PDB file of C-alpha atoms in Angstrom:
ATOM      1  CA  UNK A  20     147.547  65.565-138.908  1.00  0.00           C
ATOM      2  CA  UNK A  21     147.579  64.220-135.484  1.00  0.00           C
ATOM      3  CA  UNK A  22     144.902  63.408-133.381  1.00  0.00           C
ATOM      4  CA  UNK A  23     144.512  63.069-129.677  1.00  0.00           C
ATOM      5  CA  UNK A  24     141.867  61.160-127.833  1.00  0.00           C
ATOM      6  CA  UNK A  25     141.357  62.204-124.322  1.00  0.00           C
ATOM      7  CA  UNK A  26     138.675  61.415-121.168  1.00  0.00           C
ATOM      8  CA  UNK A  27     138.297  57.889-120.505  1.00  0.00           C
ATOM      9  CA  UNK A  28     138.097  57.017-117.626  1.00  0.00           C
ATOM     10  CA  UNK A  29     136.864  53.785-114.794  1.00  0.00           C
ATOM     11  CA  UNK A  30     132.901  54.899-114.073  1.00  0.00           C
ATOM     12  CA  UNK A  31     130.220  52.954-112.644  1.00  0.00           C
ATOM     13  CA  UNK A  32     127.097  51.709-114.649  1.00  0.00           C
ATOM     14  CA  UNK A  33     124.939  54.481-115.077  1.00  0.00           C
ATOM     15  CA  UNK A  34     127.199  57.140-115.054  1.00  0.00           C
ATOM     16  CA  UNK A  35     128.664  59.626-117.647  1.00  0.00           C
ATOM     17  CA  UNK A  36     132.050  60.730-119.294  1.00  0.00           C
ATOM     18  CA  UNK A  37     133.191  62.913-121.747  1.00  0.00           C
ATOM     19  CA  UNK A  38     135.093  62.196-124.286  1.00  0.00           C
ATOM     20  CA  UNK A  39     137.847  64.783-126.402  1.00  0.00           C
ATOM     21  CA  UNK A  40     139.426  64.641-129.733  1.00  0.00           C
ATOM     22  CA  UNK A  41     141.518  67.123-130.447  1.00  0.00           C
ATOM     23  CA  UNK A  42     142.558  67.581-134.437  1.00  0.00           C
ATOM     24  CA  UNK A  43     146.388  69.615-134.958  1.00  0.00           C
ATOM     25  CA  UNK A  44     147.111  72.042-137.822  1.00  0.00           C
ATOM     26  CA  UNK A  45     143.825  71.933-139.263  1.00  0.00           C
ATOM     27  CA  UNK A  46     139.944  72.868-138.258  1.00  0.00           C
ATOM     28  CA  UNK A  47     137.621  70.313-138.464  1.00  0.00           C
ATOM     29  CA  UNK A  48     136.173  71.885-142.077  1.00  0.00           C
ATOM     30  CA  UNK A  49     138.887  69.660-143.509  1.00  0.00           C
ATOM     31  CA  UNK A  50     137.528  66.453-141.298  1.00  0.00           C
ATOM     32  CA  UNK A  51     134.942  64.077-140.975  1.00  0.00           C
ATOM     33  CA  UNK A  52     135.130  62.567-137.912  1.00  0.00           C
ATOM     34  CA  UNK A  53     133.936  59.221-136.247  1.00  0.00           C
ATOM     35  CA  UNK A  54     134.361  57.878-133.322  1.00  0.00           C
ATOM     36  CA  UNK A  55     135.290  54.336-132.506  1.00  0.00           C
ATOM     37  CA  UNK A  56     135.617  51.076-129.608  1.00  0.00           C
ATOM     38  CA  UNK A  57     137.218  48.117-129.639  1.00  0.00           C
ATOM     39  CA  UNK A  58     136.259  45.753-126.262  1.00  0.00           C
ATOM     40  CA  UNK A  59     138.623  42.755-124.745  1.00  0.00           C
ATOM     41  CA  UNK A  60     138.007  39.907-127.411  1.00  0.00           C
ATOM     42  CA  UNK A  61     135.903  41.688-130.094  1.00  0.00           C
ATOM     43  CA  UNK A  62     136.303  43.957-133.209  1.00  0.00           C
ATOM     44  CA  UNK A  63     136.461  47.217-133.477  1.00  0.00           C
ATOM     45  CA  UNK A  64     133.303  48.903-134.410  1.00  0.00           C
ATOM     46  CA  UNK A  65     132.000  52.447-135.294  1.00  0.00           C
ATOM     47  CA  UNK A  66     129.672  54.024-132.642  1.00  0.00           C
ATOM     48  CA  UNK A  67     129.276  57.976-133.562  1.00  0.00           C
ATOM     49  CA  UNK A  68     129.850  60.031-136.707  1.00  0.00           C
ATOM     50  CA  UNK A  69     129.480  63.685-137.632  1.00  0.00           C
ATOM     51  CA  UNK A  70     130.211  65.373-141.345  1.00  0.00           C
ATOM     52  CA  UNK A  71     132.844  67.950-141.706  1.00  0.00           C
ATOM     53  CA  UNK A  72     130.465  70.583-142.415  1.00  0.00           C
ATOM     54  CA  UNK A  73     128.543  69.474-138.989  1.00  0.00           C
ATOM     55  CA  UNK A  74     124.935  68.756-140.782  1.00  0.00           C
ATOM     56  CA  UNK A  75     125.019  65.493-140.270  1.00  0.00           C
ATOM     57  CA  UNK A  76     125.336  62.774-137.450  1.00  0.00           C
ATOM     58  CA  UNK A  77     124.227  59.467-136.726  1.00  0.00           C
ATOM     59  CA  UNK A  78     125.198  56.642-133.930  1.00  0.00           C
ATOM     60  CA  UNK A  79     125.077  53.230-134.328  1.00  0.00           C
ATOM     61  CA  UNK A  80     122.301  50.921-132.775  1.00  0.00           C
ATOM     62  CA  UNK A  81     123.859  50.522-129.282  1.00  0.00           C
ATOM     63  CA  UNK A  82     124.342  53.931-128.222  1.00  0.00           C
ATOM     64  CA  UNK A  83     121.405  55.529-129.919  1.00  0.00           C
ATOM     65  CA  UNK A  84     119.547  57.992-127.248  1.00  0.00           C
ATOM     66  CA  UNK A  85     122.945  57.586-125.056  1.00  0.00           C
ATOM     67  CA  UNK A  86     125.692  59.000-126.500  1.00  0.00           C
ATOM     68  CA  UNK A  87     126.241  62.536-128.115  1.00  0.00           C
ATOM     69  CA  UNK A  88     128.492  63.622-130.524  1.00  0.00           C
ATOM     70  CA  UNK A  89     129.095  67.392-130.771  1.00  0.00           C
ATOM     71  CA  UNK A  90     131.920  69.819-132.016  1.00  0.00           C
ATOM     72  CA  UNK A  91     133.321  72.235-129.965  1.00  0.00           C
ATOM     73  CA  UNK A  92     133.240  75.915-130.064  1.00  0.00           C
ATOM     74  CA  UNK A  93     136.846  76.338-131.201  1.00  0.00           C
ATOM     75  CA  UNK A  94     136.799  74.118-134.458  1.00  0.00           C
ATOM     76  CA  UNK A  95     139.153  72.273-133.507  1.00  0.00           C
ATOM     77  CA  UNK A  96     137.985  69.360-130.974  1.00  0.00           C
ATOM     78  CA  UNK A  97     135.229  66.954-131.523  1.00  0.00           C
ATOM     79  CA  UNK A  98     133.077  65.254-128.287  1.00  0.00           C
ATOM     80  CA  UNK A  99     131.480  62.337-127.572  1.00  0.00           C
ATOM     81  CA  UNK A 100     129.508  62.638-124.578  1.00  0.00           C
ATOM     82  CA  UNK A 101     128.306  59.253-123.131  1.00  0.00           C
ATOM     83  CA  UNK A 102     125.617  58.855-120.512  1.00  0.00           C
ATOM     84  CA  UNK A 103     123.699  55.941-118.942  1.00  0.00           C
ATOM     85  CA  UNK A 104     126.926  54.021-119.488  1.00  0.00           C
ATOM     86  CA  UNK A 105     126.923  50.258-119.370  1.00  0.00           C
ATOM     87  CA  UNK A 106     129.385  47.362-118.627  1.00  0.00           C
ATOM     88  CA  UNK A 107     129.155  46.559-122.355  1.00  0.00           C
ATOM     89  CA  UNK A 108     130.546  49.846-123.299  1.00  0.00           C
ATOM     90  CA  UNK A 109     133.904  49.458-121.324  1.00  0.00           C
ATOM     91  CA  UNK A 110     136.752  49.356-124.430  1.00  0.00           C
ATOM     92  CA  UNK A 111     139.255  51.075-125.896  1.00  0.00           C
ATOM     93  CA  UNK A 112     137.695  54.664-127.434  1.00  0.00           C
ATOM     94  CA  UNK A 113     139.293  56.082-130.430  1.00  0.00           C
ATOM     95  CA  UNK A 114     138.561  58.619-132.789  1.00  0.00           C
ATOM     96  CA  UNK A 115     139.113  58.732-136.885  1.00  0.00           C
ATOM     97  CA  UNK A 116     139.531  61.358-139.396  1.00  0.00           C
ATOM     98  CA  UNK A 117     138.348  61.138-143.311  1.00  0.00           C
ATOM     99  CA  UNK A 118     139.938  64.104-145.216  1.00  0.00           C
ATOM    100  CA  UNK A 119     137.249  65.830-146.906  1.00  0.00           C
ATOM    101  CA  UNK A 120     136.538  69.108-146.870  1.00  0.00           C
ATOM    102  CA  UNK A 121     132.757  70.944-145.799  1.00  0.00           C
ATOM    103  CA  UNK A 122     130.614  68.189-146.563  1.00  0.00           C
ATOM    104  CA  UNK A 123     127.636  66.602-145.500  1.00  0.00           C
ATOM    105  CA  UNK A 124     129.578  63.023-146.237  1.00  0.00           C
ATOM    106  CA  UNK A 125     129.243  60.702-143.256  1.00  0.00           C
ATOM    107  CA  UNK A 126     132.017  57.486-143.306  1.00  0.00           C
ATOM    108  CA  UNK A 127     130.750  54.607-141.084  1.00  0.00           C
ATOM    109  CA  UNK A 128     133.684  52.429-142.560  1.00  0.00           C
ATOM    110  CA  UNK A 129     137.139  52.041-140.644  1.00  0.00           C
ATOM    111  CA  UNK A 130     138.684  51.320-144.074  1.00  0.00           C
ATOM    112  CA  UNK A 131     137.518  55.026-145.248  1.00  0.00           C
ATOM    113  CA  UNK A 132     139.806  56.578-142.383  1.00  0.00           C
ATOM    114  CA  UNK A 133     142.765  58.512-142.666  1.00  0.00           C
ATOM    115  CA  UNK A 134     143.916  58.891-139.674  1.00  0.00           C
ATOM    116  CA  UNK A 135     143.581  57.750-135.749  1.00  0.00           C
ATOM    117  CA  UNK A 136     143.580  58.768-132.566  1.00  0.00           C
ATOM    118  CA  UNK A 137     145.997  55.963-130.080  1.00  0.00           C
ATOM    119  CA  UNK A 138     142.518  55.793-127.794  1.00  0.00           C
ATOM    120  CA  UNK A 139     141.416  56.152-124.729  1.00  0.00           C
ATOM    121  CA  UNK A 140     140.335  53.339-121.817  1.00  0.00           C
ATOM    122  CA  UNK A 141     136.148  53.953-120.648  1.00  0.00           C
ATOM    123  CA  UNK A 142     135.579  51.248-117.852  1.00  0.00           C
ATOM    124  CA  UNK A 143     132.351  50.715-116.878  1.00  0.00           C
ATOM    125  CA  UNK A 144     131.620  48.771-113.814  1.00  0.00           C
ATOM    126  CA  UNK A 145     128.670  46.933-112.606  1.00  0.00           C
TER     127      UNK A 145
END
């Protein structure tokens, strides 16, 4: 399983971007998916998560109301759409599958992961 991160991009504050992952071999039945960011200096941290079945999706505090997660029409892609972007959001984007197949299971741990996207750069200037 591979999976490719795709849409970053240098915006200015205020702005919006969408972010792609693209799953291979599979449809996203077999994946929960969650996207990720790591800024200059800190950890990495979970932002956005949605079940394999698609019921179920939350965010985490700072992007609440701002950013979207969605899956696309073809099963096989997964977006995060980000608006009213921020100069605390620039970092490195990545996105994370947990094997498990048509369940309402959300995974808000890195550790629970499988497998990872090599990210994507958002810059967001002031």
């Amino acid at each position: 399983v591979q999976l490719q991160a795709s849409g970053g991009g240098l915006v200015q504050a205020g702005g919006s971007l969408r972010l792609s992952c693209r799953v291979s071999d599979f449809t996203l039945d077999y994946f929960a998916i969650g996207w990720f960011r790591q800024a200059p200096g800190k950890e990495r941290e979970g932002i956005a998560y949605i079940s394999s079945d698609g019921s179920r999706i939350d965010y985490a505090d700072p992007v609440k109301g701002r950013f979207t997660i969605s899956r696309g029409d073809a099963e096989y892609s997964v977006y995060l759409t980000m608006n009213s972007l921020k100069p605390e959001d620039t970092a490195v984007y990545y996105c994370a599958a947990v094997v498990t197949y048509r369940n309402s299971g959300l995974y808000m741990r890195e550790n629970e992961y499988d497998h990872w996207g090599q990210g994507t750069q958002v810059t967001v200037s002031s």
